[in-house]
Short mmCIF file of C-alpha atoms and ligand atoms in Angstrom, two decimals:
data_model
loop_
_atom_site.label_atom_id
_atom_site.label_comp_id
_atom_site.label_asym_id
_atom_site.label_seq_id
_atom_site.Cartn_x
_atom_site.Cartn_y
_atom_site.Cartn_z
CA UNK H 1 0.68 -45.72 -7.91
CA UNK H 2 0.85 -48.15 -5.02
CA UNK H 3 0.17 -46.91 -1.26
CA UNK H 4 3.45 -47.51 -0.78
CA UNK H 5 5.39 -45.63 -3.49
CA UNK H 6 2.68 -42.58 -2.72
CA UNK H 7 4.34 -42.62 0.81
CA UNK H 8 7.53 -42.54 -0.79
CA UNK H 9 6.98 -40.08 -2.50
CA UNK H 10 5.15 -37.69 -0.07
CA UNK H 11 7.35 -35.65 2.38
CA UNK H 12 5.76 -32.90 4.84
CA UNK H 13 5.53 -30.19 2.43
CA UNK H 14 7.04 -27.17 3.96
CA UNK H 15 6.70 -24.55 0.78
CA UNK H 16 3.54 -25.20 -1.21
CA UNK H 17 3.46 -23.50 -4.76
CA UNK H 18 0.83 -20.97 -4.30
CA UNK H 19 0.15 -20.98 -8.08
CA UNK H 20 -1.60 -24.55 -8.00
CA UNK H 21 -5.28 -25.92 -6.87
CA UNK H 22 -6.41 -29.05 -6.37
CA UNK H 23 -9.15 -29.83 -9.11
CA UNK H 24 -12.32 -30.04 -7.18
CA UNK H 25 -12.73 -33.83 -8.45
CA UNK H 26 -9.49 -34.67 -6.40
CA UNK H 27 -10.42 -32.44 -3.90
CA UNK H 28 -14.04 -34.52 -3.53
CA UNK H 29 -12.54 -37.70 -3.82
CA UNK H 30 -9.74 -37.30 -1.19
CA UNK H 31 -12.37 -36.21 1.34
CA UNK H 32 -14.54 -38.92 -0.04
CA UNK H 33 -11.68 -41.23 0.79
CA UNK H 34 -11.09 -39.35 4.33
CA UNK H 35 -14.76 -39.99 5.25
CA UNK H 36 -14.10 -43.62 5.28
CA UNK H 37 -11.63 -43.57 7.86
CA UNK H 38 -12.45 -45.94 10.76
CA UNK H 39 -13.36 -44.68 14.14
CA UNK H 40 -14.12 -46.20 17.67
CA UNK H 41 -17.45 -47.76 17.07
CA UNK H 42 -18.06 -46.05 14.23
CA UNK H 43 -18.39 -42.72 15.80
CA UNK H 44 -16.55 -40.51 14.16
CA UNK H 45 -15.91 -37.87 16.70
CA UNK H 46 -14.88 -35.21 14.23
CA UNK H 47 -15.89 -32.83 12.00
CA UNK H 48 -13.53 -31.74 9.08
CA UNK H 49 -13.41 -28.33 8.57
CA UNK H 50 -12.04 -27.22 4.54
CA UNK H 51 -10.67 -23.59 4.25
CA UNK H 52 -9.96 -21.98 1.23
CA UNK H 53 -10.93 -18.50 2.10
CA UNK H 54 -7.67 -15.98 1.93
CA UNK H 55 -8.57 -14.04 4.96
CA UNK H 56 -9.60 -16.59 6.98
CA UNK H 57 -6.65 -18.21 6.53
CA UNK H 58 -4.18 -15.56 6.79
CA UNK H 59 -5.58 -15.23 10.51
CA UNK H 60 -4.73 -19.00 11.10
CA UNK H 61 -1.32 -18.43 9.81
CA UNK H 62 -1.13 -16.37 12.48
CA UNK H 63 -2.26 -18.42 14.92
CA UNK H 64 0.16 -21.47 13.70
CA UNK H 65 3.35 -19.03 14.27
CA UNK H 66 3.68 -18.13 10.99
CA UNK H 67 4.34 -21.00 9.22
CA UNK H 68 3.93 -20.40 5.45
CA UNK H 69 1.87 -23.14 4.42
CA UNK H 70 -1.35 -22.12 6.01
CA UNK H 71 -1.40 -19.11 2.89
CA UNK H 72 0.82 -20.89 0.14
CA UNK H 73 -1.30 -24.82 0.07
CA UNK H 74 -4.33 -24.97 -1.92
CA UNK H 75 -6.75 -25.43 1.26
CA UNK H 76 -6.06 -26.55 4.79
CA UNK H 77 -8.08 -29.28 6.44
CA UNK H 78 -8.52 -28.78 10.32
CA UNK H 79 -9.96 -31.72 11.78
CA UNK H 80 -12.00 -30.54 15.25
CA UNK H 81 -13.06 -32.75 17.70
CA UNK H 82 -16.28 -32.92 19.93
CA UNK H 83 -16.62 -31.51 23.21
CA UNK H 84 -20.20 -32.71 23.79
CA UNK H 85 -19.71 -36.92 23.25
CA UNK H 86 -22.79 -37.72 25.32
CA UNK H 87 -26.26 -40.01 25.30
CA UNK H 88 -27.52 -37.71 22.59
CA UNK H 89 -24.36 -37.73 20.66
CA UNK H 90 -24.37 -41.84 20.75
CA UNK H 91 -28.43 -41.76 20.36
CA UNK H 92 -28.61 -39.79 16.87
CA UNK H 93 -25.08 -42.28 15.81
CA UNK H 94 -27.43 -45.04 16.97
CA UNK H 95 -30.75 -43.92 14.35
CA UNK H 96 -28.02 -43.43 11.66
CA UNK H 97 -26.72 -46.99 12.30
CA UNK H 98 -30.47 -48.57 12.01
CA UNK H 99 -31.48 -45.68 8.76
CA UNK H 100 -28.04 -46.85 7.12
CA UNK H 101 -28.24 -50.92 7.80
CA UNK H 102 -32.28 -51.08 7.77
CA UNK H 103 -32.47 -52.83 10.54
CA UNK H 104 -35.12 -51.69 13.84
CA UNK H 105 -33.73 -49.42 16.19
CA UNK H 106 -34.56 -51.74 19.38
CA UNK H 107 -32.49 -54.61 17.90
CA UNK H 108 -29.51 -52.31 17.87
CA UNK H 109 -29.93 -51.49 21.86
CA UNK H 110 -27.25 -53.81 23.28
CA UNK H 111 -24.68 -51.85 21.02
CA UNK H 112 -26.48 -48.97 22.07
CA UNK H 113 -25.99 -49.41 25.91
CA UNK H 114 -22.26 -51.05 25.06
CA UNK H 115 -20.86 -47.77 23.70
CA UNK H 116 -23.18 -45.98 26.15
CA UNK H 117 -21.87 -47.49 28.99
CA UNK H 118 -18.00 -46.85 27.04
CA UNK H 119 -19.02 -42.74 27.01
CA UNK H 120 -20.72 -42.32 30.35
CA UNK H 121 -17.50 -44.42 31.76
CA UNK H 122 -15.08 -41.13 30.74
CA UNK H 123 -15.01 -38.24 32.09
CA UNK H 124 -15.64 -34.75 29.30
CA UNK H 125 -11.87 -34.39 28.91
CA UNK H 126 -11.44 -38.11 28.89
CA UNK H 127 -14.28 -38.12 25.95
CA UNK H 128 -12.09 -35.64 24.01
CA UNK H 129 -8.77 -36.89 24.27
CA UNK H 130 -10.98 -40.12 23.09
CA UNK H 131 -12.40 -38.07 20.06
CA UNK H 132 -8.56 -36.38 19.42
CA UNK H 133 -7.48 -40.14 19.07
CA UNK H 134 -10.09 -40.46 15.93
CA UNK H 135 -9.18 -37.30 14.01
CA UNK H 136 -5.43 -38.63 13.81
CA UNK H 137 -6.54 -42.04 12.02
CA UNK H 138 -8.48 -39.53 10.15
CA UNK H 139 -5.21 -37.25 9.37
CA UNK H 140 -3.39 -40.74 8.62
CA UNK H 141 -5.89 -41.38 6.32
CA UNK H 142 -6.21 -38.09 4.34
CA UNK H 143 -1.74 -38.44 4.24
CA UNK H 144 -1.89 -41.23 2.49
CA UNK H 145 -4.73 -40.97 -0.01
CA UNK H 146 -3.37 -38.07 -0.90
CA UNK H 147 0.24 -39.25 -1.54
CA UNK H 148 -1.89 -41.97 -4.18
CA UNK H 149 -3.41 -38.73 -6.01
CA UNK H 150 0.11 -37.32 -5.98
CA UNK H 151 -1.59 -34.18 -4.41
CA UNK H 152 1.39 -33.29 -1.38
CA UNK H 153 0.59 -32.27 2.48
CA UNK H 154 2.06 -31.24 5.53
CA UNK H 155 0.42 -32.81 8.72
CA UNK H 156 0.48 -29.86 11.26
CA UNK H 157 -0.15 -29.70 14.87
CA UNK H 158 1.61 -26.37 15.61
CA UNK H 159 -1.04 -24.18 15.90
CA UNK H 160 -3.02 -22.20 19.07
CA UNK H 161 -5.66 -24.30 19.21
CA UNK H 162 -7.78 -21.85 20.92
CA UNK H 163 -7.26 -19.25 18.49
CA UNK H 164 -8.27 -21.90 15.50
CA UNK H 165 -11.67 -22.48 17.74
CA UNK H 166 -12.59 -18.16 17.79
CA UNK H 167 -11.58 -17.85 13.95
CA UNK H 168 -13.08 -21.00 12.82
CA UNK H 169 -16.36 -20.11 15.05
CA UNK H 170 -15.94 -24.07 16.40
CA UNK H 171 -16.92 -23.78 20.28
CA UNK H 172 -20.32 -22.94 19.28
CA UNK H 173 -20.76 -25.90 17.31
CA UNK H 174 -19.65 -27.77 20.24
CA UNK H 175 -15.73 -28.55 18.45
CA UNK H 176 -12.33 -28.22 18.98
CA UNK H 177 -9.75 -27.73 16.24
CA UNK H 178 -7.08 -30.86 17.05
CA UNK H 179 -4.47 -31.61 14.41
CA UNK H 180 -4.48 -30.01 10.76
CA UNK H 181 -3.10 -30.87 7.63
CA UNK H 182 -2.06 -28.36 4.44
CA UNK H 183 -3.04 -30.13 0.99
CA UNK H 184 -1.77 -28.71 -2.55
CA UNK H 185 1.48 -29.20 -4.99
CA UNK H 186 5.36 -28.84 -3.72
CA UNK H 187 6.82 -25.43 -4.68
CA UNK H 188 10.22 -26.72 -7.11
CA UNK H 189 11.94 -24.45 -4.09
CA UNK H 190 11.35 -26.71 -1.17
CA UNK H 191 14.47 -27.67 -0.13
CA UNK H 192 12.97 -30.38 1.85
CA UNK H 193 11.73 -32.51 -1.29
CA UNK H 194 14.60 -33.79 -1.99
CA UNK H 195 16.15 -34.79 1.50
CA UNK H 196 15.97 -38.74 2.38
CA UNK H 197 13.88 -40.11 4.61
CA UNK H 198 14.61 -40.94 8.63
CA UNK H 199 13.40 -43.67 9.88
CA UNK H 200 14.04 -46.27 12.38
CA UNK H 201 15.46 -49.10 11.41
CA UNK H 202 13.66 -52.49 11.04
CA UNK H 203 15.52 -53.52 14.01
CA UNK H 204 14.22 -50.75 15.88
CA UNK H 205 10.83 -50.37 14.49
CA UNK H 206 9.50 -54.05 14.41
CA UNK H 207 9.34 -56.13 17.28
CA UNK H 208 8.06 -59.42 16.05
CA UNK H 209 6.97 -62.03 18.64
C1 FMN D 301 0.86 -34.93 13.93
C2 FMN D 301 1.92 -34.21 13.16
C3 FMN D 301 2.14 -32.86 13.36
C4 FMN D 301 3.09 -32.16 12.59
N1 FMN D 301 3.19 -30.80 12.74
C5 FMN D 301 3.96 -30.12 11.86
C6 FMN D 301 3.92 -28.70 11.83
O1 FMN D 301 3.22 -28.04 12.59
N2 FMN D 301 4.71 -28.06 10.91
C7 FMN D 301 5.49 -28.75 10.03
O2 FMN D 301 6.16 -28.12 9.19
N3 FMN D 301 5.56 -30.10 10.04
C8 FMN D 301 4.79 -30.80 10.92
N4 FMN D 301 4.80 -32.17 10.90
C9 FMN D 301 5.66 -32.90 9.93
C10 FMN D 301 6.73 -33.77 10.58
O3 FMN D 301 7.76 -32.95 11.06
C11 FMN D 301 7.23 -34.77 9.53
O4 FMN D 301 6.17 -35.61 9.16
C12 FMN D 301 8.40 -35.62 10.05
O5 FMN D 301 9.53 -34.83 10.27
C13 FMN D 301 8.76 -36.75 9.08
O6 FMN D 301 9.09 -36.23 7.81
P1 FMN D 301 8.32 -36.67 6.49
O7 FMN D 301 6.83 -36.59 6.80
O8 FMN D 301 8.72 -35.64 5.47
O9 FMN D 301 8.73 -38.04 6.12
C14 FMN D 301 3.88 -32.87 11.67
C15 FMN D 301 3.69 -34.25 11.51
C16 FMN D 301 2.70 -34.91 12.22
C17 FMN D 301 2.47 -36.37 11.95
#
């Protein structure tokens, strides 16, 4: 299936069929896929967090006012941010880069003190809304490979982010849950299957210069 006819085929799945799980091969390969995602210098600001655990997730229904997909999908991805993007943060990116490419670690120190000097130029909460940027490529990503497995979603953002951080144990690993999405297969109730797409129209969407 092309990209394209996955994303017309995906909708924001609002009742998930409880009965069905991913295969873990899918599973793997759509956060294979998701782990690819590009990031501002290569960052990747994020950690992905993969719940499958009833009772956790019953508490972050909860904390996402209700909504029945948190309990029904076959696991929800949280994507949470980092509070702490600082010189160490950049430093152990920076031994990665040289491990990864083989290359010294002193020929990468321009870059280093480029994207240094990018960090140290933010404030913390500038840093974060930086990092929140990242995990929605990341979301777009994990959409749309998923619509090409056929495997539906619902991107979520309402949720009490705070809440997600105490249940998911995230501020002491230095994160903050940002935007969510709920993977598994459309229930054949769904109402919202079947209703067409809105979208602007070309006109309105495309400026072309
Ligand atoms: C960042 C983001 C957050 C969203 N949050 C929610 C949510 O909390 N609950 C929900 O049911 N849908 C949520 N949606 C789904 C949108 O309402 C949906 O994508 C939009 O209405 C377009 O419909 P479609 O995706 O079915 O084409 C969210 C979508 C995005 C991209």
């Amino acid at each position: 299936m092309s990209l394209k006819t996955g994303l017309e085929w995906r909708y924001a799945t609002k009742k998930f069929d409880n009965t069905k799980k991913i295969p873990a091969d899918k599973l793997e390969h759509l956060l294979q896929t998701v782990k690819l995602a590009p990031s501002s210098f290569g960052l990747q600001h994020y950690e992905i967090v993969v719940v499958e655990d009833p009772a956790v997730r019953e508490r972050l229904k909860e904390a996402s006012y209700g909504q029945s997909q948190l309990t029904d999908a076959s696991q929800v991805i949280v994507f949470a941010v980092e509070t702490n993007i600082d010189e160490d943060y950049v430093k152990a990116y920076i031994d990665e880069m040289a491990s990864a490419r083989g290359v010294k670690r002193e020929d990468l120190s321009g870059f280093e003190q480029y994207v240094l000097g990018s960090v140290s130029r933010l404030s913390r909460e500038e840093n974060i809304n930086w990092a929140k940027k990242q995990a929605y490529i990341a979301l777009g990503v994990l959409i749309s490979s998923a619509s090409e497995l056929q495997i539906d979603s619902c991107p979520m953002e309402g949720f009490e982010a705070d809440k997600y951080d105490e249940i998911l144990g995230l501020k002491e690993k230095g994160l903050t849950a940002t935007v969510m999405a709920t993977i598994g297969y459309r229930s054949d109730e769904d109402p919202y299957a079947n209703m067409a797409k809105v979208r602007k129209s070309d006109k309105d969407l495309f400026i072309r210069i």
